[in-house]
JSON list of C-alpha atoms in Angstrom, two decimals:
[
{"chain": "S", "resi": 13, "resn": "UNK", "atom": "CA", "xyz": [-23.70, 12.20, 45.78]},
{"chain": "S", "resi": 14, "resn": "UNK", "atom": "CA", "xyz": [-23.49, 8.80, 44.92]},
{"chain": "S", "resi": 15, "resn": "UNK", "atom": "CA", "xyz": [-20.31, 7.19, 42.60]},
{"chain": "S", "resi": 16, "resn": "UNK", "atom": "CA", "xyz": [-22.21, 5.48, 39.51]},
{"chain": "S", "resi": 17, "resn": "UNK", "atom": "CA", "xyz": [-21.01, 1.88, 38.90]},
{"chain": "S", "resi": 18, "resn": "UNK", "atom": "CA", "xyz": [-18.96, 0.69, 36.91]},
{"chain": "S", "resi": 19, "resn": "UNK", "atom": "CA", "xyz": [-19.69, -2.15, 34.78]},
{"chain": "S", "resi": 20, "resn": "UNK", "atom": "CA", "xyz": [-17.37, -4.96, 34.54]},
{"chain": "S", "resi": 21, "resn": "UNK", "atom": "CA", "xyz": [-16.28, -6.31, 31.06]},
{"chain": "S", "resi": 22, "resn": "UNK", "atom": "CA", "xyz": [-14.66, -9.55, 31.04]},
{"chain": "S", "resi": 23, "resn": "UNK", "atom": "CA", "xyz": [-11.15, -9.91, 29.34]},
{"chain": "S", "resi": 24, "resn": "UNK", "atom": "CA", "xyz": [-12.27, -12.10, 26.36]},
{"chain": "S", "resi": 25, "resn": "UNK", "atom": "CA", "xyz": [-14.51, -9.17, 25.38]},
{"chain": "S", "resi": 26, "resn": "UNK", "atom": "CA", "xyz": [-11.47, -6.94, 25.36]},
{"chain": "S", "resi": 27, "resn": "UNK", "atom": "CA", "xyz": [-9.57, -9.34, 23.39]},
{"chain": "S", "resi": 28, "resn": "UNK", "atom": "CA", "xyz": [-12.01, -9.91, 20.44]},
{"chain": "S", "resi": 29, "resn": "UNK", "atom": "CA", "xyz": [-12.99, -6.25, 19.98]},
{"chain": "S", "resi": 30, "resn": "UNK", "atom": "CA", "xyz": [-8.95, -5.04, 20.35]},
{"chain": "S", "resi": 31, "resn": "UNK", "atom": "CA", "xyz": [-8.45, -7.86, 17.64]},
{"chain": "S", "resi": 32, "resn": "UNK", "atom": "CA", "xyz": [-11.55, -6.82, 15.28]},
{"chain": "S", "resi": 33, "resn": "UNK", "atom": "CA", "xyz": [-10.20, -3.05, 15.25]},
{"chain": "S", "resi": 34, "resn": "UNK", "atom": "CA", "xyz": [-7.05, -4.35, 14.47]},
{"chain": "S", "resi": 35, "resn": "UNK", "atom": "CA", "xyz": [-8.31, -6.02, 11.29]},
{"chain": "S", "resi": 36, "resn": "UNK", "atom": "CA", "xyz": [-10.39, -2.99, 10.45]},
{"chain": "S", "resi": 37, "resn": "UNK", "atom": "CA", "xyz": [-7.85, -0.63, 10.45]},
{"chain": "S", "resi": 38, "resn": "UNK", "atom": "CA", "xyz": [-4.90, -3.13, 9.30]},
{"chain": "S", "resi": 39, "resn": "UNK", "atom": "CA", "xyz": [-7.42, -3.13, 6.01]},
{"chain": "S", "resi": 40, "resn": "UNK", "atom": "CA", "xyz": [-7.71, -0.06, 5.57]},
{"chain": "S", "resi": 41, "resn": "UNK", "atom": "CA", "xyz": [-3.66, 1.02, 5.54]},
{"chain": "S", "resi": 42, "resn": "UNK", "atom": "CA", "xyz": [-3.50, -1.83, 2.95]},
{"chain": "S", "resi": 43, "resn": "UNK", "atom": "CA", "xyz": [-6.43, 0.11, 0.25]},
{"chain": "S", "resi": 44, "resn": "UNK", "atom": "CA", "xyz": [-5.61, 3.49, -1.01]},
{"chain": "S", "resi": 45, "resn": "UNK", "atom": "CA", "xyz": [-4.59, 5.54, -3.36]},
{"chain": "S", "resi": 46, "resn": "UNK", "atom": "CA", "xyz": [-1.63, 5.13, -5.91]},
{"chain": "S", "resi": 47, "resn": "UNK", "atom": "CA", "xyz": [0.10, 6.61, -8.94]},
{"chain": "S", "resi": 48, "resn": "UNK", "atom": "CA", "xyz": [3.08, 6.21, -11.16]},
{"chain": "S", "resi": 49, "resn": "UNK", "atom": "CA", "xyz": [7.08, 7.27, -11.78]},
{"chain": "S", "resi": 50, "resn": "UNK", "atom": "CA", "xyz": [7.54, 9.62, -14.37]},
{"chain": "S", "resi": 51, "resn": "UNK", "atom": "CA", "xyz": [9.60, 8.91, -17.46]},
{"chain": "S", "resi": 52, "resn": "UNK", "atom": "CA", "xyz": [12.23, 11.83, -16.10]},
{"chain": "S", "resi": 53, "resn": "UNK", "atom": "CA", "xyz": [12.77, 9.95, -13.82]},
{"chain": "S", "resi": 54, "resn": "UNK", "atom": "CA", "xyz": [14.66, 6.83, -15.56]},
{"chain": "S", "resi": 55, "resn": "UNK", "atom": "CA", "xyz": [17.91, 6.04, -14.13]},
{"chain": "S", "resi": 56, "resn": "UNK", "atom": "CA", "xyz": [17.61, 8.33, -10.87]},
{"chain": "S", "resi": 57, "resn": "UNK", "atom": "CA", "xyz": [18.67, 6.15, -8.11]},
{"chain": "S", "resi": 58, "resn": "UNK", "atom": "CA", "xyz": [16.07, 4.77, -5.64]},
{"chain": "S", "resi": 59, "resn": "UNK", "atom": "CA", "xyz": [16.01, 4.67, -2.06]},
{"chain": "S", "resi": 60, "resn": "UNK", "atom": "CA", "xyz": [17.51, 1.02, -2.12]},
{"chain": "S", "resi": 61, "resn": "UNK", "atom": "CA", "xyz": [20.32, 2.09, -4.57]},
{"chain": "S", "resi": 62, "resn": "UNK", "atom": "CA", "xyz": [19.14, 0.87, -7.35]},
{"chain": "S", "resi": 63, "resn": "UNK", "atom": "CA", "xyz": [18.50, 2.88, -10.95]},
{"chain": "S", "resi": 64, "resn": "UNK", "atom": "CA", "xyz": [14.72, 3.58, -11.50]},
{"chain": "S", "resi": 65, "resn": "UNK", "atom": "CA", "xyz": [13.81, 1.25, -14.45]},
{"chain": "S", "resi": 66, "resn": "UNK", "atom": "CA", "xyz": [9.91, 1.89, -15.57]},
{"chain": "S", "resi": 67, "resn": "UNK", "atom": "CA", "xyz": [10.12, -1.25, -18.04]},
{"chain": "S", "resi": 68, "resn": "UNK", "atom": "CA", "xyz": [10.57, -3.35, -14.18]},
{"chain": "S", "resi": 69, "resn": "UNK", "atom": "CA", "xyz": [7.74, -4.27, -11.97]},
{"chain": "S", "resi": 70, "resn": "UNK", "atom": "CA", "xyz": [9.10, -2.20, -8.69]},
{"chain": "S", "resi": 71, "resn": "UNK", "atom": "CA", "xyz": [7.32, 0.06, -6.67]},
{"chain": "S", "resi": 72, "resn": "UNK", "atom": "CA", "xyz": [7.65, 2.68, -3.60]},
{"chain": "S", "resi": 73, "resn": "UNK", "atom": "CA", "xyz": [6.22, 2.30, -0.13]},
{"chain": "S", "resi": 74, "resn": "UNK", "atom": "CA", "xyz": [6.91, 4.12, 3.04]},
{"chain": "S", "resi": 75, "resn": "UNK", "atom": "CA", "xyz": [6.89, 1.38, 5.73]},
{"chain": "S", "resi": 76, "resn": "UNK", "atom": "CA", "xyz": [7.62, -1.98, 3.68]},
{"chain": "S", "resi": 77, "resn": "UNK", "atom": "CA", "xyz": [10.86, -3.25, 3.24]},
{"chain": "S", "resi": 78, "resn": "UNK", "atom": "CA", "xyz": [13.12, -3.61, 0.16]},
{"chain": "S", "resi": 79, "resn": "UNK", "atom": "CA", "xyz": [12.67, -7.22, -1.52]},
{"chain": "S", "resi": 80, "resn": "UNK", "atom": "CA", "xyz": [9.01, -7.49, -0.22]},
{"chain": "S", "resi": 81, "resn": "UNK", "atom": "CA", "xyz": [6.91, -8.63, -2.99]},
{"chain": "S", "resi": 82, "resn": "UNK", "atom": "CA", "xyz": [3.57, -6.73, -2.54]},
{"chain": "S", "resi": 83, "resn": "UNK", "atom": "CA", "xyz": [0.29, -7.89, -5.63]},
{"chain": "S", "resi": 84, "resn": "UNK", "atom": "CA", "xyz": [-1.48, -4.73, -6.27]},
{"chain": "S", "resi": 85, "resn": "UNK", "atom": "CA", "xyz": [-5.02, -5.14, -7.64]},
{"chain": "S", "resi": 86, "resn": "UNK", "atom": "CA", "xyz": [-6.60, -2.07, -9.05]},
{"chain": "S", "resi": 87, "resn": "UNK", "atom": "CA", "xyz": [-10.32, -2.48, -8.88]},
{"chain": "S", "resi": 88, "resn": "UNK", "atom": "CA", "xyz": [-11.58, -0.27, -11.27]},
{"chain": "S", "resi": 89, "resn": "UNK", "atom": "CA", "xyz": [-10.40, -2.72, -14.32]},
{"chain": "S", "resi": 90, "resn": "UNK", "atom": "CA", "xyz": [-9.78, -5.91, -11.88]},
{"chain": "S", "resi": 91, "resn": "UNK", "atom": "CA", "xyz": [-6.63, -6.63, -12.86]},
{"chain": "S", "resi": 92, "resn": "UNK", "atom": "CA", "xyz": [-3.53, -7.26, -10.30]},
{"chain": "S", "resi": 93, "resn": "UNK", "atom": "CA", "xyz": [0.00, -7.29, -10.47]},
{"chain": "S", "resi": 94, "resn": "UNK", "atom": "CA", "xyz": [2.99, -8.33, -8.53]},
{"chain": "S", "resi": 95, "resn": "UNK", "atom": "CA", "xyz": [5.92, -5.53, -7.50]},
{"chain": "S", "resi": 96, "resn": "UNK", "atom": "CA", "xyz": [9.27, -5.72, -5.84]},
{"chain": "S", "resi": 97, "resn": "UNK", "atom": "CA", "xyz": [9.90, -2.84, -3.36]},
{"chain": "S", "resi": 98, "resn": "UNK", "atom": "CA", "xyz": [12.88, -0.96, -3.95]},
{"chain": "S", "resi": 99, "resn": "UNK", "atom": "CA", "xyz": [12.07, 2.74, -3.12]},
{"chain": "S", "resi": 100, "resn": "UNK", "atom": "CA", "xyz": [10.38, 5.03, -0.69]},
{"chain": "S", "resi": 101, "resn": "UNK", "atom": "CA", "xyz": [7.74, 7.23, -0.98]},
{"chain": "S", "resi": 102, "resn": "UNK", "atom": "CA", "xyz": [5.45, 7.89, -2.05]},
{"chain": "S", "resi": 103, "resn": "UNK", "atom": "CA", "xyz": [5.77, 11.16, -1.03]},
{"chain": "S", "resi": 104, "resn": "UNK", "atom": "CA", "xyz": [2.55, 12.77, -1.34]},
{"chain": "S", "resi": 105, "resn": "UNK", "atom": "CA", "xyz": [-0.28, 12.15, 1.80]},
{"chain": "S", "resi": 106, "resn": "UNK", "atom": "CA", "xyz": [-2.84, 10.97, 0.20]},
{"chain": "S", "resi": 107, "resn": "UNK", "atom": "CA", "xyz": [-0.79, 7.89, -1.55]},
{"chain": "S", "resi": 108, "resn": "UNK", "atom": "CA", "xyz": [-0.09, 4.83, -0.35]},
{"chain": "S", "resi": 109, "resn": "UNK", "atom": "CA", "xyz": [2.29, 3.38, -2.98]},
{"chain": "S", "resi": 110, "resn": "UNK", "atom": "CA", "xyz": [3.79, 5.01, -6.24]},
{"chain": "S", "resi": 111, "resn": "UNK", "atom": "CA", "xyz": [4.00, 2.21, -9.16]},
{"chain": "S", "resi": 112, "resn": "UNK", "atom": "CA", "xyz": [7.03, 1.53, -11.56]},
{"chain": "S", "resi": 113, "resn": "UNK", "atom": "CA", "xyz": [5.44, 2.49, -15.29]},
{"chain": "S", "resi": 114, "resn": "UNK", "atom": "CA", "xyz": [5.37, -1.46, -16.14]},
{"chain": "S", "resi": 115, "resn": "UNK", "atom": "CA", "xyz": [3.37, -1.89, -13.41]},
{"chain": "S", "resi": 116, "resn": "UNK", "atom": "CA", "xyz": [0.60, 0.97, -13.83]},
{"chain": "S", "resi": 117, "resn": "UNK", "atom": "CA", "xyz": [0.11, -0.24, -17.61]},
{"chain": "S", "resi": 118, "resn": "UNK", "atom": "CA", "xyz": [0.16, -4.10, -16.72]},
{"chain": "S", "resi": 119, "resn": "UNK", "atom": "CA", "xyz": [-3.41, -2.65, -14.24]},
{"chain": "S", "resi": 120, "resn": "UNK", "atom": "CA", "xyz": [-4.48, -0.15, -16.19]},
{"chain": "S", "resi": 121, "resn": "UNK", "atom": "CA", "xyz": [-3.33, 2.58, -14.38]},
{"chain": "S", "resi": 122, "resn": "UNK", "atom": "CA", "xyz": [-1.93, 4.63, -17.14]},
{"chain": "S", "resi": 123, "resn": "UNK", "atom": "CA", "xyz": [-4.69, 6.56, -18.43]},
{"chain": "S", "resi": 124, "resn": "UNK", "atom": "CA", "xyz": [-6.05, 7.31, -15.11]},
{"chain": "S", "resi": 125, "resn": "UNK", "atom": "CA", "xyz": [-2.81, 8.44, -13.64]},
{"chain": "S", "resi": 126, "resn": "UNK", "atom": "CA", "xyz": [-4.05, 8.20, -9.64]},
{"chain": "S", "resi": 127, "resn": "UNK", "atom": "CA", "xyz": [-6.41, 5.32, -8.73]},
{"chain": "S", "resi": 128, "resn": "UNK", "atom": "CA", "xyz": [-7.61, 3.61, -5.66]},
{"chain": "S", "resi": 129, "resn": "UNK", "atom": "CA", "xyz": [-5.66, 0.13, -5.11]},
{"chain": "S", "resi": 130, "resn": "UNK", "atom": "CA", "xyz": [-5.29, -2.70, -2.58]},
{"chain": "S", "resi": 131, "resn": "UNK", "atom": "CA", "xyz": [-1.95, -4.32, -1.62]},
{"chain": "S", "resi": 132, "resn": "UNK", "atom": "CA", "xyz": [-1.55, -7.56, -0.53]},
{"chain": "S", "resi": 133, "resn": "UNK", "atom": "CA", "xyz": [2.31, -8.21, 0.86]},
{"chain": "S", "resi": 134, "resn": "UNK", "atom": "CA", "xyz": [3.14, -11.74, -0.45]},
{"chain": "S", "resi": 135, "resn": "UNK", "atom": "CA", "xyz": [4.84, -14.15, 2.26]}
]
């Protein structure tokens, strides 16, 4: 029984494809799904302390930190806006980011309720 040979795949190879599915998959964390705070919810405290204010441009994310100015562009009516992290969540799977009620109207989110997004973090 003979071994089969290997093939040998030079290093730059490695590099360019491990940085190509980096992009690919960086993308896709950054496009999904997102909805909005309820009106009950006014005044509850958010993860960073402060009171939940729907008439601010704020916003929940799991991994991004408080302060980080993230535009979120809804493609559906093209529009974009720019939120301030300041909570966590959201907390349902299939969501990336739950919007402050200023910001779902300001994209058109409202009527919809859930719509598909894309966030760009702002340096």
């Amino acid at each position: 029984m003979s071994i089969p040979k290997t093939k040998y795949i030079p290093p730059v190879v490695l590099i360019v494809g491990a940085i190509v599915l980096a992009l690919v998959f960086s993308e896709d964390e950054l496009r999904g799904k997102a909805s909005y705070y309820s009106d009950a919810l006014q005044g509850s405290p958010t993860a960073s302390g402060e009171p939940y204010d729907p008439g601010e441009y704020t916003a929940a994310h799991r991994e991004l930190d408080f302060g980080t100015e993230v535009e979120v562009t809804y493609p559906e009516t093209g529009e974009s806006v720019i939120v301030v992290i300041n909570d966590r969540g959201p907390h349902t799977d299939d969501r990336i980011i739950d919007l402050s009620k200023a910001a779902a109207q300001e994209i058109g989110l409202i009527d919809d309720g859930v719509g598909t997004v894309e966030l760009r973090p702002l340096d």
